[in-house]
Amino acid sequence: MSRYECPCGYVYDPEIGDPEHGIEPGTAFEDLPEDWVCPTCDAEKEFFEKLDG
C-alpha cells in the first residue's frame, strides 16, 4: 500500500492509519471515506500526492 502526502507535509501511512479519526491501521488511502480530510490542515483527499517507494 502506498503512502500519500498532503501539501502541508502530513503523510498518510496506511500501516498507521488515522486512529484519532477512526481509521484503522491497514486502511489503504483509496479506501478512506470520501469525507476524510487531512488531520493537520483539513485538505481533501484530492490534494494528496502519491509517494513513490
Short mmCIF file of C-alpha atoms in Angstrom, two decimals:
data_model
loop_
_atom_site.label_atom_id
_atom_site.label_comp_id
_atom_site.label_asym_id
_atom_site.label_seq_id
_atom_site.Cartn_x
_atom_site.Cartn_y
_atom_site.Cartn_z
CA MET A 1 0.00 0.00 0.00
CA SER A 2 1.25 3.45 -0.89
CA ARG A 3 1.73 6.48 1.30
CA TYR A 4 0.27 9.84 0.27
CA GLU A 5 1.46 13.33 1.15
CA CYS A 6 -0.66 16.41 1.75
CA PRO A 7 0.60 19.82 0.57
CA CYS A 8 1.02 20.74 4.26
CA GLY A 9 3.55 17.93 4.70
CA TYR A 10 1.35 15.40 6.51
CA VAL A 11 1.92 11.87 5.19
CA TYR A 12 -0.89 9.34 5.33
CA ASP A 13 0.72 5.95 6.03
CA PRO A 14 -1.70 3.03 5.63
CA GLU A 15 0.32 0.97 8.11
CA ILE A 16 -0.58 3.54 10.78
CA GLY A 17 -3.97 4.75 9.55
CA ASP A 18 -5.54 7.71 11.34
CA PRO A 19 -6.68 6.23 14.68
CA GLU A 20 -7.67 9.62 16.11
CA HIS A 21 -10.31 9.83 13.36
CA GLY A 22 -11.44 6.20 13.38
CA ILE A 23 -9.24 4.99 10.50
CA GLU A 24 -7.78 1.61 11.39
CA PRO A 25 -4.19 0.61 10.57
CA GLY A 26 -4.10 -1.27 7.28
CA THR A 27 -6.59 1.07 5.56
CA ALA A 28 -5.40 1.95 2.05
CA PHE A 29 -5.64 5.60 1.02
CA GLU A 30 -8.06 4.59 -1.74
CA ASP A 31 -10.34 3.05 0.92
CA LEU A 32 -10.56 6.16 3.10
CA PRO A 33 -14.07 7.63 3.35
CA GLU A 34 -14.80 10.31 0.74
CA ASP A 35 -15.29 12.87 3.52
CA TRP A 36 -11.92 12.12 5.18
CA VAL A 37 -9.65 15.18 5.32
CA CYS A 38 -6.07 15.79 6.38
CA PRO A 39 -5.92 15.70 10.19
CA THR A 40 -3.41 18.57 10.12
CA CYS A 41 -4.89 21.12 7.71
CA ASP A 42 -8.31 19.72 6.64
CA ALA A 43 -7.30 19.39 2.97
CA GLU A 44 -9.47 16.99 0.98
CA LYS A 45 -8.11 13.71 -0.44
CA GLU A 46 -7.85 15.10 -3.97
CA PHE A 47 -4.95 17.34 -2.90
CA PHE A 48 -2.76 14.46 -1.70
CA GLU A 49 0.00 13.14 -3.92
CA LYS A 50 1.18 9.54 -4.02
CA LEU A 51 4.72 8.98 -2.74
CA ASP A 52 6.85 6.59 -4.73
CA GLY A 53 8.72 3.93 -2.87
#
